[in-house]
Amino acid sequence: HTGEKPYKCSQCDKAFKRNSELTTHINNHTIKTYQCSLCDNDFSTNSDLTIHMKIHTGKKQYKCSVCDKEFLHNRYLKYHMSIHTGIKPYQCEQCDKDFNIKHELTKHRWIHPGGKPYKCSQCYKGFTSNSDLTIHTRI
């Protein structure tokens, strides 16, 4: 709760509370050799640039075979298909409610007792997400 940021970047003036945050930040300083020709974004890999280019082209290469709706990413098509199939593969163990997206099940679990798994090590208050706990510890 002190707000201290002991992990300092050697390449700029930024400081962080956790070493893992510093490590993630340092990756932003790495050489990025793949540049978008349509904007100022740079990427470390050609595949990242290819994914980024879909933003500019609007090309949606994943098409629903039932209703012809198109999607930028295959995972969105998979989520969409559950509308047609009715299949919701993720089930809550406590109340048997079904979900088509795993993340939605994870969020749902928070409504049940014990659903605040992120605990403050100093005051033991519980939070539903790690980001909420992080905000709390900065106070």
PDB file of C-alpha atoms in Angstrom:
ATOM      1  CA  HIS A   1       0.000   0.000   0.000  1.00  0.00           C
ATOM      2  CA  THR A   2       3.013   2.300   0.070  1.00  0.00           C
ATOM      3  CA  GLY A   3       2.964   3.194  -3.614  1.00  0.00           C
ATOM      4  CA  GLU A   4       6.709   2.605  -3.828  1.00  0.00           C
ATOM      5  CA  LYS A   5       8.018   1.748  -7.299  1.00  0.00           C
ATOM      6  CA  PRO A   6      11.463   0.201  -6.831  1.00  0.00           C
ATOM      7  CA  TYR A   7      11.804  -1.351 -10.304  1.00  0.00           C
ATOM      8  CA  LYS A   8      13.193   1.291 -12.662  1.00  0.00           C
ATOM      9  CA  CYS A   9      13.649   1.058 -16.418  1.00  0.00           C
ATOM     10  CA  SER A  10      17.252   1.679 -17.444  1.00  0.00           C
ATOM     11  CA  GLN A  11      16.144   3.038 -20.829  1.00  0.00           C
ATOM     12  CA  CYS A  12      13.606   5.645 -19.726  1.00  0.00           C
ATOM     13  CA  ASP A  13      12.284   7.311 -16.567  1.00  0.00           C
ATOM     14  CA  LYS A  14       9.445   4.872 -15.842  1.00  0.00           C
ATOM     15  CA  ALA A  15       9.282   2.933 -12.569  1.00  0.00           C
ATOM     16  CA  PHE A  16       7.119  -0.006 -11.493  1.00  0.00           C
ATOM     17  CA  LYS A  17       5.913  -1.701  -8.325  1.00  0.00           C
ATOM     18  CA  ARG A  18       6.622  -5.203  -9.630  1.00  0.00           C
ATOM     19  CA  ASN A  19       9.530  -6.696 -11.540  1.00  0.00           C
ATOM     20  CA  SER A  20       7.077  -8.454 -13.883  1.00  0.00           C
ATOM     21  CA  GLU A  21       5.633  -5.060 -14.894  1.00  0.00           C
ATOM     22  CA  LEU A  22       9.135  -3.778 -15.634  1.00  0.00           C
ATOM     23  CA  THR A  23       9.900  -6.854 -17.742  1.00  0.00           C
ATOM     24  CA  THR A  24       6.737  -6.319 -19.802  1.00  0.00           C
ATOM     25  CA  HIS A  25       7.602  -2.638 -20.228  1.00  0.00           C
ATOM     26  CA  ILE A  26      11.173  -3.353 -21.373  1.00  0.00           C
ATOM     27  CA  ASN A  27       9.746  -5.327 -24.290  1.00  0.00           C
ATOM     28  CA  ASN A  28       8.406  -2.005 -25.606  1.00  0.00           C
ATOM     29  CA  HIS A  29      11.997  -0.868 -26.121  1.00  0.00           C
ATOM     30  CA  THR A  30      12.956  -3.826 -28.327  1.00  0.00           C
ATOM     31  CA  ILE A  31      13.693  -3.320 -32.001  1.00  0.00           C
ATOM     32  CA  LYS A  32      10.580  -3.553 -34.114  1.00  0.00           C
ATOM     33  CA  THR A  33      11.458  -4.234 -37.733  1.00  0.00           C
ATOM     34  CA  TYR A  34       7.999  -4.623 -39.292  1.00  0.00           C
ATOM     35  CA  GLN A  35       6.413  -1.235 -39.948  1.00  0.00           C
ATOM     36  CA  CYS A  36       2.865  -0.604 -41.093  1.00  0.00           C
ATOM     37  CA  SER A  37       2.849   1.333 -44.358  1.00  0.00           C
ATOM     38  CA  LEU A  38      -0.486   2.968 -43.491  1.00  0.00           C
ATOM     39  CA  CYS A  39       0.212   4.274 -39.987  1.00  0.00           C
ATOM     40  CA  ASP A  40       3.062   4.733 -37.501  1.00  0.00           C
ATOM     41  CA  ASN A  41       2.769   1.338 -35.798  1.00  0.00           C
ATOM     42  CA  ASP A  42       5.786  -0.989 -35.652  1.00  0.00           C
ATOM     43  CA  PHE A  43       5.780  -4.708 -34.864  1.00  0.00           C
ATOM     44  CA  SER A  44       8.314  -7.283 -33.729  1.00  0.00           C
ATOM     45  CA  THR A  45       7.007 -10.020 -36.034  1.00  0.00           C
ATOM     46  CA  ASN A  46       5.536 -10.189 -39.508  1.00  0.00           C
ATOM     47  CA  SER A  47       2.536 -12.121 -38.177  1.00  0.00           C
ATOM     48  CA  ASP A  48       1.735  -9.263 -35.763  1.00  0.00           C
ATOM     49  CA  LEU A  49       1.869  -6.826 -38.686  1.00  0.00           C
ATOM     50  CA  THR A  50      -0.415  -9.076 -40.752  1.00  0.00           C
ATOM     51  CA  ILE A  51      -2.973  -9.181 -37.951  1.00  0.00           C
ATOM     52  CA  HIS A  52      -2.724  -5.399 -37.559  1.00  0.00           C
ATOM     53  CA  MET A  53      -3.297  -4.807 -41.292  1.00  0.00           C
ATOM     54  CA  LYS A  54      -6.813  -6.243 -40.980  1.00  0.00           C
ATOM     55  CA  ILE A  55      -7.710  -3.032 -39.153  1.00  0.00           C
ATOM     56  CA  HIS A  56      -6.922  -1.023 -42.280  1.00  0.00           C
ATOM     57  CA  THR A  57      -8.267  -3.400 -44.917  1.00  0.00           C
ATOM     58  CA  GLY A  58     -11.409  -4.427 -43.072  1.00  0.00           C
ATOM     59  CA  LYS A  59     -10.980  -7.870 -44.629  1.00  0.00           C
ATOM     60  CA  LYS A  60     -13.005 -10.415 -42.710  1.00  0.00           C
ATOM     61  CA  GLN A  61     -11.805 -13.837 -43.764  1.00  0.00           C
ATOM     62  CA  TYR A  62     -13.927 -15.970 -41.411  1.00  0.00           C
ATOM     63  CA  LYS A  63     -17.485 -16.449 -42.668  1.00  0.00           C
ATOM     64  CA  CYS A  64     -20.410 -18.133 -40.937  1.00  0.00           C
ATOM     65  CA  SER A  65     -21.707 -21.034 -43.039  1.00  0.00           C
ATOM     66  CA  VAL A  66     -25.233 -20.531 -41.704  1.00  0.00           C
ATOM     67  CA  CYS A  67     -25.922 -16.795 -42.001  1.00  0.00           C
ATOM     68  CA  ASP A  68     -22.903 -15.488 -43.988  1.00  0.00           C
ATOM     69  CA  LYS A  69     -21.871 -13.058 -41.241  1.00  0.00           C
ATOM     70  CA  GLU A  70     -18.122 -12.350 -41.446  1.00  0.00           C
ATOM     71  CA  PHE A  71     -15.481 -11.980 -38.728  1.00  0.00           C
ATOM     72  CA  LEU A  72     -11.903 -10.708 -38.488  1.00  0.00           C
ATOM     73  CA  HIS A  73     -10.829 -13.542 -36.186  1.00  0.00           C
ATOM     74  CA  ASN A  74     -11.684 -17.234 -36.081  1.00  0.00           C
ATOM     75  CA  ARG A  75     -12.378 -17.090 -32.336  1.00  0.00           C
ATOM     76  CA  TYR A  76     -15.209 -14.616 -32.946  1.00  0.00           C
ATOM     77  CA  LEU A  77     -16.724 -16.955 -35.523  1.00  0.00           C
ATOM     78  CA  LYS A  78     -16.570 -19.793 -32.978  1.00  0.00           C
ATOM     79  CA  TYR A  79     -18.400 -17.668 -30.392  1.00  0.00           C
ATOM     80  CA  HIS A  80     -20.967 -16.690 -33.019  1.00  0.00           C
ATOM     81  CA  MET A  81     -21.614 -20.303 -34.069  1.00  0.00           C
ATOM     82  CA  SER A  82     -22.990 -21.107 -30.621  1.00  0.00           C
ATOM     83  CA  ILE A  83     -25.986 -18.917 -31.535  1.00  0.00           C
ATOM     84  CA  HIS A  84     -26.852 -21.346 -34.328  1.00  0.00           C
ATOM     85  CA  THR A  85     -25.899 -24.600 -32.585  1.00  0.00           C
ATOM     86  CA  GLY A  86     -27.110 -23.729 -29.099  1.00  0.00           C
ATOM     87  CA  ILE A  87     -23.968 -25.399 -27.748  1.00  0.00           C
ATOM     88  CA  LYS A  88     -22.538 -23.700 -24.686  1.00  0.00           C
ATOM     89  CA  PRO A  89     -19.555 -25.802 -23.623  1.00  0.00           C
ATOM     90  CA  TYR A  90     -18.679 -23.957 -20.405  1.00  0.00           C
ATOM     91  CA  GLN A  91     -20.852 -24.802 -17.388  1.00  0.00           C
ATOM     92  CA  CYS A  92     -20.815 -23.336 -13.884  1.00  0.00           C
ATOM     93  CA  GLU A  93     -20.184 -26.103 -11.351  1.00  0.00           C
ATOM     94  CA  GLN A  94     -22.268 -24.341  -8.695  1.00  0.00           C
ATOM     95  CA  CYS A  95     -25.498 -23.477 -10.526  1.00  0.00           C
ATOM     96  CA  ASP A  96     -25.257 -25.335 -13.887  1.00  0.00           C
ATOM     97  CA  LYS A  97     -25.628 -22.151 -15.953  1.00  0.00           C
ATOM     98  CA  ASP A  98     -24.042 -22.563 -19.413  1.00  0.00           C
ATOM     99  CA  PHE A  99     -21.811 -20.155 -21.357  1.00  0.00           C
ATOM    100  CA  ASN A 100     -20.415 -20.126 -24.877  1.00  0.00           C
ATOM    101  CA  ILE A 101     -17.332 -18.103 -23.886  1.00  0.00           C
ATOM    102  CA  LYS A 102     -14.960 -19.291 -21.159  1.00  0.00           C
ATOM    103  CA  HIS A 103     -14.277 -15.738 -19.975  1.00  0.00           C
ATOM    104  CA  GLU A 104     -18.015 -15.210 -19.381  1.00  0.00           C
ATOM    105  CA  LEU A 105     -18.072 -18.280 -17.118  1.00  0.00           C
ATOM    106  CA  THR A 106     -15.071 -16.923 -15.221  1.00  0.00           C
ATOM    107  CA  LYS A 107     -16.840 -13.578 -14.655  1.00  0.00           C
ATOM    108  CA  HIS A 108     -20.066 -15.380 -13.665  1.00  0.00           C
ATOM    109  CA  ARG A 109     -18.322 -17.400 -10.936  1.00  0.00           C
ATOM    110  CA  TRP A 110     -17.725 -14.157  -9.035  1.00  0.00           C
ATOM    111  CA  ILE A 111     -21.414 -13.969  -8.044  1.00  0.00           C
ATOM    112  CA  HIS A 112     -21.134 -17.118  -5.934  1.00  0.00           C
ATOM    113  CA  PRO A 113     -19.819 -17.152  -2.346  1.00  0.00           C
ATOM    114  CA  GLY A 114     -16.050 -17.035  -2.362  1.00  0.00           C
ATOM    115  CA  GLY A 115     -16.154 -15.373  -5.760  1.00  0.00           C
ATOM    116  CA  LYS A 116     -13.564 -12.755  -4.925  1.00  0.00           C
ATOM    117  CA  PRO A 117     -10.338 -14.731  -5.247  1.00  0.00           C
ATOM    118  CA  TYR A 118      -7.919 -11.794  -5.394  1.00  0.00           C
ATOM    119  CA  LYS A 119      -7.083 -10.936  -1.774  1.00  0.00           C
ATOM    120  CA  CYS A 120      -5.091  -8.013  -0.432  1.00  0.00           C
ATOM    121  CA  SER A 121      -2.149  -9.374   1.549  1.00  0.00           C
ATOM    122  CA  GLN A 122      -2.375  -6.484   4.024  1.00  0.00           C
ATOM    123  CA  CYS A 123      -6.082  -6.088   4.794  1.00  0.00           C
ATOM    124  CA  TYR A 124      -7.498  -9.320   3.254  1.00  0.00           C
ATOM    125  CA  LYS A 125     -10.225  -7.515   1.332  1.00  0.00           C
ATOM    126  CA  GLY A 126     -11.350  -9.590  -1.687  1.00  0.00           C
ATOM    127  CA  PHE A 127     -11.646  -8.449  -5.301  1.00  0.00           C
ATOM    128  CA  THR A 128     -13.159  -9.999  -8.421  1.00  0.00           C
ATOM    129  CA  SER A 129     -10.207  -9.118 -10.657  1.00  0.00           C
ATOM    130  CA  ASN A 130      -6.468  -8.727 -10.297  1.00  0.00           C
ATOM    131  CA  SER A 131      -6.689  -5.222 -11.782  1.00  0.00           C
ATOM    132  CA  ASP A 132      -9.113  -4.147  -9.028  1.00  0.00           C
ATOM    133  CA  LEU A 133      -6.701  -5.527  -6.424  1.00  0.00           C
ATOM    134  CA  THR A 134      -3.829  -3.626  -8.059  1.00  0.00           C
ATOM    135  CA  ILE A 135      -5.799  -0.365  -7.907  1.00  0.00           C
ATOM    136  CA  HIS A 136      -6.617  -1.059  -4.238  1.00  0.00           C
ATOM    137  CA  THR A 137      -2.968  -1.651  -3.312  1.00  0.00           C
ATOM    138  CA  ARG A 138      -1.968   1.705  -4.803  1.00  0.00           C
ATOM    139  CA  ILE A 139      -4.223   3.552  -2.347  1.00  0.00           C
TER     140      ILE A 139
END
